[in-house]
Coordinates of C-alpha atoms and ligand atoms in Angstrom, one line a residue:
X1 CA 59.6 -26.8 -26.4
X2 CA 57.2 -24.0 -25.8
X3 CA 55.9 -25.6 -22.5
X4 CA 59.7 -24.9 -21.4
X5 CA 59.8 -21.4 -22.4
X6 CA 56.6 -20.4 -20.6
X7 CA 57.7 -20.8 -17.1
X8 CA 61.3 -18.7 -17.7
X9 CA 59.8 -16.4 -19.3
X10 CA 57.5 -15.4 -16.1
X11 CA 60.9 -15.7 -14.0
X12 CA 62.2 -13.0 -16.9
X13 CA 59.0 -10.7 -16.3
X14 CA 60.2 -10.4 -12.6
X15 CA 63.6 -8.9 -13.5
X16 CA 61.4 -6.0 -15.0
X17 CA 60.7 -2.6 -13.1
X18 CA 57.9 -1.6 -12.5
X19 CA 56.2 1.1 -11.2
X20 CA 53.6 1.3 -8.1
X21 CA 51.0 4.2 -8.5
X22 CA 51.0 7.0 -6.2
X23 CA 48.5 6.3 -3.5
X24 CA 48.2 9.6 -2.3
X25 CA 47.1 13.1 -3.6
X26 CA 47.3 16.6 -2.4
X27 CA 44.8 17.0 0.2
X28 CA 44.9 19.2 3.3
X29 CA 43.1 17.6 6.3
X30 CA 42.8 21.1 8.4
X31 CA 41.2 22.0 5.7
X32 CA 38.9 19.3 4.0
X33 CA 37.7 16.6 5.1
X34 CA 38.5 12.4 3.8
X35 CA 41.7 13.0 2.5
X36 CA 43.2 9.6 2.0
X37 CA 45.1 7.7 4.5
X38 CA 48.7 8.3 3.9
X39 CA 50.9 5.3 3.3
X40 CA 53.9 4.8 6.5
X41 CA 57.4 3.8 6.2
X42 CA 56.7 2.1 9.3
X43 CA 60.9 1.4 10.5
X44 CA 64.1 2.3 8.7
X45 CA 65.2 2.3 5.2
X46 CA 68.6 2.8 3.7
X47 CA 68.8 3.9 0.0
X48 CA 71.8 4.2 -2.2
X49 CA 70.8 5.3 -5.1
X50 CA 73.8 3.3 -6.9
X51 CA 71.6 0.9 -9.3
X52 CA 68.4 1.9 -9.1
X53 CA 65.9 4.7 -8.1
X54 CA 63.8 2.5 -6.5
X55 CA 60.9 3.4 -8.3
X56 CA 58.1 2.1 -6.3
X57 CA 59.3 3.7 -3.6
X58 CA 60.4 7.3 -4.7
X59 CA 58.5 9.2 -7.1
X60 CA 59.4 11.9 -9.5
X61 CA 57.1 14.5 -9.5
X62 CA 58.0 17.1 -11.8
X63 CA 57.8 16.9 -15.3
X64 CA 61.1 18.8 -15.9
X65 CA 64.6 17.8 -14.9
X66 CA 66.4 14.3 -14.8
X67 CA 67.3 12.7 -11.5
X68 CA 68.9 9.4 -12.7
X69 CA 71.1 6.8 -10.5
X70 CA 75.2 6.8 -11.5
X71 CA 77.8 4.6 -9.3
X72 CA 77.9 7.6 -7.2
X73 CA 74.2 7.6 -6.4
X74 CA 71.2 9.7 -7.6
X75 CA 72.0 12.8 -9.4
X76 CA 70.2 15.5 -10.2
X77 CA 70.3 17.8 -13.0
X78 CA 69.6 21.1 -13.9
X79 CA 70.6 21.9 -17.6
X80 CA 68.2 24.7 -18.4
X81 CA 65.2 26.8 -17.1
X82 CA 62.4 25.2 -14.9
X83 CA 64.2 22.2 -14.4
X84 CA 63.9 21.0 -10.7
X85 CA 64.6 17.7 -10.7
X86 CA 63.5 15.8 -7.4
X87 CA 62.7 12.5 -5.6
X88 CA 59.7 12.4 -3.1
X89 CA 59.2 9.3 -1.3
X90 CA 56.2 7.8 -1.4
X91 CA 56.1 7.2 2.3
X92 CA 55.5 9.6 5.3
X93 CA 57.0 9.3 8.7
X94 CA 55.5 10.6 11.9
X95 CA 58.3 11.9 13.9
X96 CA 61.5 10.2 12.5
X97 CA 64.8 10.8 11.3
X98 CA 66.2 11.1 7.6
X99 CA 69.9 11.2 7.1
X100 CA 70.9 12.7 3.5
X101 CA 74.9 12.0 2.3
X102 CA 75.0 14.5 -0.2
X103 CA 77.0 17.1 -2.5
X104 CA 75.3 20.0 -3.1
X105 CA 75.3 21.3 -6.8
X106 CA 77.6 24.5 -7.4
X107 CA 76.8 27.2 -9.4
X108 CA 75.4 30.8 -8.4
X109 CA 71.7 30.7 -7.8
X110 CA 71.2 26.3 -7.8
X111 CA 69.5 25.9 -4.7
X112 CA 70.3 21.7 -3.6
X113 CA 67.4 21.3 -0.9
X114 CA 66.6 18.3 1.3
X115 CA 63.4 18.3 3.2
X116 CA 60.7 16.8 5.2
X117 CA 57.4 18.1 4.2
X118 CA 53.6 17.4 5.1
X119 CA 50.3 17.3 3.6
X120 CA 49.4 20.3 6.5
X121 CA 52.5 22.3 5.1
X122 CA 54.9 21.2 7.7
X123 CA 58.1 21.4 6.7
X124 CA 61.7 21.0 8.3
X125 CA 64.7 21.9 6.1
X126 CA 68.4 21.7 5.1
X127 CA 69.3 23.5 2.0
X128 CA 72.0 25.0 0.0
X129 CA 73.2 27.6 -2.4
X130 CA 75.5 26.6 -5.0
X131 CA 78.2 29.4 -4.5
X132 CA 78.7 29.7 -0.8
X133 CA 79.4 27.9 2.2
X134 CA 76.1 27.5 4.1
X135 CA 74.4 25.3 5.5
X136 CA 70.7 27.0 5.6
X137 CA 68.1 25.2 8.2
X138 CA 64.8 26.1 8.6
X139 CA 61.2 25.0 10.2
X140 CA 57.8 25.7 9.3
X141 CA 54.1 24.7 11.2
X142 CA 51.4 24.5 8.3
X143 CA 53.2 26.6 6.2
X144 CA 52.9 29.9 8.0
X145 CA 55.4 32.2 6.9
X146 CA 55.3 34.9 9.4
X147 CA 56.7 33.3 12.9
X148 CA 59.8 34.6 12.7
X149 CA 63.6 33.4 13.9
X150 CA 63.2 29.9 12.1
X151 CA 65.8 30.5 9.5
X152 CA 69.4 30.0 10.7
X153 CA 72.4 29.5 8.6
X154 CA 75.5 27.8 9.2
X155 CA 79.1 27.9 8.1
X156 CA 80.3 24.6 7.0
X157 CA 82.8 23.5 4.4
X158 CA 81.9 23.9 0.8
X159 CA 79.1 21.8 0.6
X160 CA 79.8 21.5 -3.0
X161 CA 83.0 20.0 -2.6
X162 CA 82.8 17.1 -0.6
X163 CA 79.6 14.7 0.3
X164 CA 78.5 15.4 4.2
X165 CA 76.0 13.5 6.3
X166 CA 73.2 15.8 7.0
X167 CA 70.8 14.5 9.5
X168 CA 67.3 15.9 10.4
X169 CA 66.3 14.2 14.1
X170 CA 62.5 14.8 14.7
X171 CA 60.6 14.3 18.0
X172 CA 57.1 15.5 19.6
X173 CA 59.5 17.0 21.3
X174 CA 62.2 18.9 19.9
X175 CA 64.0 19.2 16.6
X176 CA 67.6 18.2 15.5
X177 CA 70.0 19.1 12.4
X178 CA 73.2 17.0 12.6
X179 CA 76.0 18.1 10.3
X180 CA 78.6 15.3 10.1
X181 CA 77.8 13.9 13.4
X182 CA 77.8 16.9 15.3
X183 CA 74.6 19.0 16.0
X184 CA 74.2 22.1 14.8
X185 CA 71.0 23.2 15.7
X186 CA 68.1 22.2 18.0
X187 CA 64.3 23.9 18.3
X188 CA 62.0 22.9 21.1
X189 CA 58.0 22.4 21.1
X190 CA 58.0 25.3 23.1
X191 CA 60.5 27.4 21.0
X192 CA 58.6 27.1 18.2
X193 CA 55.5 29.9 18.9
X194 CA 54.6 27.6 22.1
X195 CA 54.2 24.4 19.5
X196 CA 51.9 26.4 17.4
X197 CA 54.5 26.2 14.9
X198 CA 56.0 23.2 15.1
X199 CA 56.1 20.4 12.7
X200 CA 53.7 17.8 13.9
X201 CA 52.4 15.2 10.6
X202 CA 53.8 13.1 8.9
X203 CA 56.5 13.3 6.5
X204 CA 57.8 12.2 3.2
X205 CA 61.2 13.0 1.9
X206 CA 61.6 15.4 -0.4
X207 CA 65.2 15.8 -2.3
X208 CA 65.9 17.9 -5.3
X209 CA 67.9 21.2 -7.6
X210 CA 66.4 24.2 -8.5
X211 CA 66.9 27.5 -10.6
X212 CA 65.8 29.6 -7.8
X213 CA 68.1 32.4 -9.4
X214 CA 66.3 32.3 -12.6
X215 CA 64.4 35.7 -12.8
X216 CA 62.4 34.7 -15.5
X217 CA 60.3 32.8 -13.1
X218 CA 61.4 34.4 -9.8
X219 CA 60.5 37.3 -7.7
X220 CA 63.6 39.1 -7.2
X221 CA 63.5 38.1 -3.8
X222 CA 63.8 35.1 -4.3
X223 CA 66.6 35.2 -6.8
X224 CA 68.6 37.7 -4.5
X225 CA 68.4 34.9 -1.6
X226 CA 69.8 32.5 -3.9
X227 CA 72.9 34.5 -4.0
X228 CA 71.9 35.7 -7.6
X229 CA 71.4 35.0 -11.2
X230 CA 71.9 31.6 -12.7
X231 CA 74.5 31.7 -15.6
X232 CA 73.3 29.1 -17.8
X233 CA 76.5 29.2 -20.3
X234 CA 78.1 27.2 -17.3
X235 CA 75.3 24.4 -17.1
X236 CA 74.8 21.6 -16.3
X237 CA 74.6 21.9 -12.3
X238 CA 74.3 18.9 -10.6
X239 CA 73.4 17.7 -7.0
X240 CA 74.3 14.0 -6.3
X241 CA 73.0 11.8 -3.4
X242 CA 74.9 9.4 -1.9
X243 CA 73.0 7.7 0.6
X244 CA 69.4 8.2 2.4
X245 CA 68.3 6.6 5.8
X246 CA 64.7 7.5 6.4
X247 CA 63.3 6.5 10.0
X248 CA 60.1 6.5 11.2
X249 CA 59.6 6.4 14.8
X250 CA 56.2 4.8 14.4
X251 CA 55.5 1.7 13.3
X252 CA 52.3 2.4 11.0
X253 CA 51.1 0.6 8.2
X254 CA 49.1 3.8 7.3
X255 CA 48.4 7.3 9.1
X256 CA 44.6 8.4 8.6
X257 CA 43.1 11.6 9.1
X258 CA 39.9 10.4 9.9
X259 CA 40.6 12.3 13.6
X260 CA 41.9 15.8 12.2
X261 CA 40.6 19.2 12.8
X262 CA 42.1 22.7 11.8
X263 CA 44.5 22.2 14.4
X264 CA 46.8 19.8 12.4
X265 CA 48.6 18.4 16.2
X266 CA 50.1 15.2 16.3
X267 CA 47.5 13.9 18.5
X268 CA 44.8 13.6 15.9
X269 CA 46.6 11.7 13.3
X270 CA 45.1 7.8 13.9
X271 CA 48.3 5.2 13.9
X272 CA 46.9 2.5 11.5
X273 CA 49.3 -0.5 13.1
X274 CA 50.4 -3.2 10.5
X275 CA 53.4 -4.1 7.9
X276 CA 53.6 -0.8 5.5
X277 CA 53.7 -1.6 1.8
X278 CA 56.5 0.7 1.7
X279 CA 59.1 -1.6 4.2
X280 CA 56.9 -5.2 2.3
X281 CA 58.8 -3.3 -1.3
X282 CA 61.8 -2.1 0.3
X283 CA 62.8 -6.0 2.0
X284 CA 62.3 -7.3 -1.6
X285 CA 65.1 -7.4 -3.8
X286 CA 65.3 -4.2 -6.2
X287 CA 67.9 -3.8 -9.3
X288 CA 67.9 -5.8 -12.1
X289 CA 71.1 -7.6 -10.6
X290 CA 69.7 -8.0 -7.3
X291 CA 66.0 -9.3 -8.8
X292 CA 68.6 -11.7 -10.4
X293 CA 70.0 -13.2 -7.3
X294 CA 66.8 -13.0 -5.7
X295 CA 65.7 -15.6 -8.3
X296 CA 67.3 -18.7 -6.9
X297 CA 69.4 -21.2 -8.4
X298 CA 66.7 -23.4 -10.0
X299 CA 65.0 -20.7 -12.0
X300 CA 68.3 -18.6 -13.0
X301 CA 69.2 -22.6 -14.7
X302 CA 66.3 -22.3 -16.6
X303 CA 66.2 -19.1 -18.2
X304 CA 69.9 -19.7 -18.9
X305 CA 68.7 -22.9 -20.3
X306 CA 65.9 -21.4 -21.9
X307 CA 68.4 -18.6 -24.0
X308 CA 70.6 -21.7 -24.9
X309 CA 67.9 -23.0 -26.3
X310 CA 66.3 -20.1 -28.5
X311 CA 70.1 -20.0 -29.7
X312 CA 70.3 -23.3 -30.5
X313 CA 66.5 -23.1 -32.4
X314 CA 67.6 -20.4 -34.0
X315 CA 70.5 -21.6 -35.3
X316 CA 68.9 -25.2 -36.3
X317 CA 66.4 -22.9 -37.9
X318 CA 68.9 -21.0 -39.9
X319 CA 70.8 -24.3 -40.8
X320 CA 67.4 -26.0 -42.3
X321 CA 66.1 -23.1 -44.7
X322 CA 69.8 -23.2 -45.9
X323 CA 69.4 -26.6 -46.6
X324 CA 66.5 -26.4 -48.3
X325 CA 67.4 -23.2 -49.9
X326 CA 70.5 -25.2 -51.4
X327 CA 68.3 -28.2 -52.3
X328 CA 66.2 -25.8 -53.7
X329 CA 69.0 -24.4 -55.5
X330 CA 69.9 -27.9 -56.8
X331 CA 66.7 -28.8 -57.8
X332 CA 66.9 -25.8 -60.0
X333 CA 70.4 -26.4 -61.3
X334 CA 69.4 -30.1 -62.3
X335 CA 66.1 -28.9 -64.1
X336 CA 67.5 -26.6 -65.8
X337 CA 70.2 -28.8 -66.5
X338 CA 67.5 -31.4 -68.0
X339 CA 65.9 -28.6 -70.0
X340 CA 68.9 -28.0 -71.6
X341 CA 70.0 -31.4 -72.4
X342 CA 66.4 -31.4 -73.7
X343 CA 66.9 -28.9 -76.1
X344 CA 70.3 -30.0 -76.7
X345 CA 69.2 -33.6 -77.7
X346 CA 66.3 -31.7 -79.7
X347 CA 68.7 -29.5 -81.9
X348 CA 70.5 -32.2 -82.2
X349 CA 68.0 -34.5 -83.9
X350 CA 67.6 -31.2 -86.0
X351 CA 70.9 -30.6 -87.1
X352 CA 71.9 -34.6 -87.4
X353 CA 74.8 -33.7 -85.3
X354 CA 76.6 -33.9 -82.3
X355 CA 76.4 -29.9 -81.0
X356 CA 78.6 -30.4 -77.7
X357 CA 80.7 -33.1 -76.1
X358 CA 80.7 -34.1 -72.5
X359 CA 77.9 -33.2 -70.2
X360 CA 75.3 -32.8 -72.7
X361 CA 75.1 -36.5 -72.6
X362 CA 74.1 -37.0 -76.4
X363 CA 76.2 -39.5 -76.5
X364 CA 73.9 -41.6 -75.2
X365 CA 70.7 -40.6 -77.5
Ligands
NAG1 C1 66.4 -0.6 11.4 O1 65.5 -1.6 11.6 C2 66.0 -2.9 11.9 C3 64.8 -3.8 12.0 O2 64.1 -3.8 10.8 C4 66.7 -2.8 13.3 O3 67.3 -4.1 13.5 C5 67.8 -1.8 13.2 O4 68.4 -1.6 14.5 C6 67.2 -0.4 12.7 N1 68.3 0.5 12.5 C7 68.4 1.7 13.0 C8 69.6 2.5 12.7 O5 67.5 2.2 13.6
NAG2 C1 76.0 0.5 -3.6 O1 76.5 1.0 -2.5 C2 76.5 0.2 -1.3 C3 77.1 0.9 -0.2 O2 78.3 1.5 -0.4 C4 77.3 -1.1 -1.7 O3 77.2 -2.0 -0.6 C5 76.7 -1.7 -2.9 O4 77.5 -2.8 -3.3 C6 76.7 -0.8 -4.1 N1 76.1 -1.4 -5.2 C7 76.6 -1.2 -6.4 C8 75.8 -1.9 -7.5 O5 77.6 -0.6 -6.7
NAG3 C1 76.5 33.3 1.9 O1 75.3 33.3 2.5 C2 75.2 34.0 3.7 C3 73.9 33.7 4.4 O2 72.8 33.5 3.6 C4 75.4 35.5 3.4 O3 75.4 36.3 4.6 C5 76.7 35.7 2.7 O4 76.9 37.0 2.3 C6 76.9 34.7 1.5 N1 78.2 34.8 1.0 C7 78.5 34.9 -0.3 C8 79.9 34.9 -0.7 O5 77.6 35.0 -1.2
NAG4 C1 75.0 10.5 9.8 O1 74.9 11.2 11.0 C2 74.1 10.7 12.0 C3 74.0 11.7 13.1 O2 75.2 12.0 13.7 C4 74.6 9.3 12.4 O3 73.7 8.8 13.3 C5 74.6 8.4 11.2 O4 75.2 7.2 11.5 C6 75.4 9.1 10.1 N1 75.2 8.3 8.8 C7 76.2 8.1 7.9 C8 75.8 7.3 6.7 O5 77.3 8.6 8.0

C-alpha cells in the first residue's frame, strides 16, 4: 500500500507551482563591468493571464500592490498609497515586439503603464492616465532625460473603457506604436539624436498601476502630469491585462555583456545562440488544470486511484476502531455485568435470599 502512494504522490508534486529565482540583478554594463548574462525570450510568447501568472516567467517586483490572474486576465490593483503593482518578465528581447490587450485603470492621477525597459536605461513606452483619453508614447536612450520631442500623446477612445491592442514594434531600425492595428507613431535611428538616443538592448516587459498623483510621495510635477490628485475615497483602481505577445527578433539563449563599453549600441551585446530557459518553461504546460492534462492518462489513473484509496483506508480505518471501540464497549458491559452478578450472588448468600429475578441469574447458584 505505501509502495502505491509513493509514485502518485511525485505525479501530485508536479501539479504544484513553483517558483524559478530571478537570474538577473540590476547591473549597468556602460557602467561596470561582469554584469551577468541576461536570460532571452529567444521567439514568441503569448500570455493570457486567465489561470495563472506564470510565475517562473513573470516576476513581481514590488513589495506593494496585488497583481493577481481573474477570468479576464491579470489585474492590477491599487487600493491605497505606494501601491504599484507590476509584472516584469523575466526575459529580455533584443529588438522585438510586445503587444499589450489592455484596459487602463480609471481614476484621476492612476497612471496604467506598459513598457520595454533595459538594464542601460532604455526604455520605449505606452502609458495612461486614468481620467483622460490619451494615449502617451514615449522613448528614451540610457535614460537621458534631456533630448527633447520624444513625448507624444494621442487621442484614442477612453482607454479605460474598453480593452485595445497596443503594440510596440522595435527594430535597429526604427520604432513602431500600433494602436488597434493602425500605427500611430513611428521614430527612426536617425530621429532619435542621430541614434544617440535610441533604444538599442535588450528588453524585458514591464506592466503595471501607479499613484503617480499621490503628493505624498510625488514632486508636484509629477502629480500635475498625472492629471492630478488621487482621491482615494473612490479606491480600488484597477488595470486589467488581457493578453501579452512578447517577440524577440533574435533567437538567443542568453545576451552577454562581456563586449560592452559606455556606448551601450546594439552591436556590442554578444548573441549567446541556443534554446532559452524562458521559451523551454513557456512550451511546458502551466496552470494547475493544464499540469493536469499534461500528466497523461496512466498517471492521472493512479492518483485518482491513489485518493480512492486513502478514502477507502480511511474509512476501513474508521470502521475498525468502531469495532473495537464497541467490543470494547461490550467487554465492559459484560464485566461489569459479572461484577454485579458477583455481588448479587454475594448479598445474596448474605441475606439467604433471592434479591432480584431475571438476569441476575441466581437462580442458578
Ligand atoms: C511564433 O513562433 C512560432 C514557432 O515557435 C512560429 O511558428 C510562429 O509563426 C510565430 N508567431 C509569430 C506571430 O511570430
Ligand atoms: C484563457 O484565454 C484563452 C484565449 O482566449 C482561451 O483559449 C483559454 O481557454 C482561456 N483559459 C481559461 C482557463 O479560461
Ligand atoms: C489630457 O491629457 C492631455 C495631454 O497630456 C492634456 O493636454 C489634456 O488637457 C488632458 N485632458 C484632461 C481632461 O485632463
Ligand atoms: C495587435 O496589433 C498588432 C499590430 O497591428 C497585430 O499584429 C496583432 O495581431 C494584434 N494582436 C491582437 C491580439 O489583437
Amino acid at each position: 500500500m505505501m509502495l502505491s502512494f509513493a509514485v502518485p504522490a511525485l505525479a501530485l508534486l508536479s501539479l504544484l507551482p513553483t517558483s524559478l529565482a530571478q537570474t538577473f540583478s540590476e547591473c549597468d554594463p556602460t557602467k561596470k563591468q561582469g554584469c551577468p548574462n541576461l536570460p532571452a525570450l529567444g521567439g514568441n510568447a503569448t500570455f493570457h493571464f486567465n489561470d495563472t501568472l506564470y510565475d517562473k516567467l513573470w516576476l513581481q517586483p514590488k513589495k506593494q500592490g496585488k497583481v493577481d490572474w481573474s477570468e479576464k486576465g491579470a489585474t492590477f490593483t491599487v487600493a491605497r498609497q505606494l501601491d504599484s503593482p507590476q509584472l516584469d518578465s523575466n526575459f529580455y528581447m533584443l529588438f522585438g515586439r510586445m503587444t499589450v490587450v489592455m484596459k487602463a485603470a480609471r481614476g484621476r492621477g492612476i497612471i496604467s503603464s506598459a513598457i520595454l525597459q533595459s538594464e542601460t536605461r532604455d526604455e520605449i513606452d505606452w502609458e495612461f492616465k486614468g481620467d483622460n483619453a490619451t494615449a502617451m508614447t514615449n522613448y528614451y536612450g540610457k535614460g537621458n532625460e534631456k533630448f527633447q520631442g520624444r513625448g507624444k500623446d494621442f487621442d484614442i477612445p477612453a482607454p479605460q473603457d474598453d480593452f485595445h491592442n497596443y503594440t510596440i514594434d522595435w527594430t535597429k531600425e526604427r520604432i513602431q506604436w500600433w494602436f488597434d492595428g493602425e500605427m500611430l507613431r513611428e521614430v527612426t535611428y536617425a530621429e532619435a539624436n542621430g541614434g544617440a538616443d535610441y533604444p538599442q538592448s535588450p528588453m524585458n516587459l514591464r506592466i503595471g498601476a501607479w499613484a503617480a498623483g499621490d503628493p505624498d510621495n510625488n514632486q508636484p510635477g509629477v502629480v500635475e502630469w498625472a492629471g492630478g490628485e488621487v482621491d482615494w475615497s473612490d479606491a480600488p483602481y484597477v488595470m486589467t491585462v488581457q493578453e501579452v505577445f512578447a517577440h524577440d527578433y533574435t533567437s538567443a539563449k542568453e545576451y552577454s555583456w562581456e563586449n560592452m563599453d559606455a556606448s551601450g549600441t546594439w552591436d556590442k551585446v554578444k548573441i549567446i545562440e541556443g534554446q532559452s530557459a524562458a521559451m523551454e518553461e513557456y512550451l511546458k504546460p502551466s496552470g494547475v488544470r493544464n499540469r493536469w492534462a499534461a500528466l497523461g492518462k496512466t498517471a492521472q489513473i493512479a492518483i485518482i486511484c491513489s485518493a480512492v484509496g486513502a478514502v477507502i483506508i480511511i474509512a476501513l480505518v474508521v470502521l475498525f476502531c468502531c469495532i473495537k471501540q464497541r467490543r470494547a464497549g461490550r467487554r465492559a458491559a459484560a464485566a461489569y455485568e459479572a461484577q454485579q452478578n458477583k455481588e448479587a450472588a454475594e448479598l445474596h448468600q448474605f441475606l439467604g435470599q433471592p434479591v432480584g429475578n431475571g438476569r441476575m441469574g441466581y437462580n442458578r447458584i
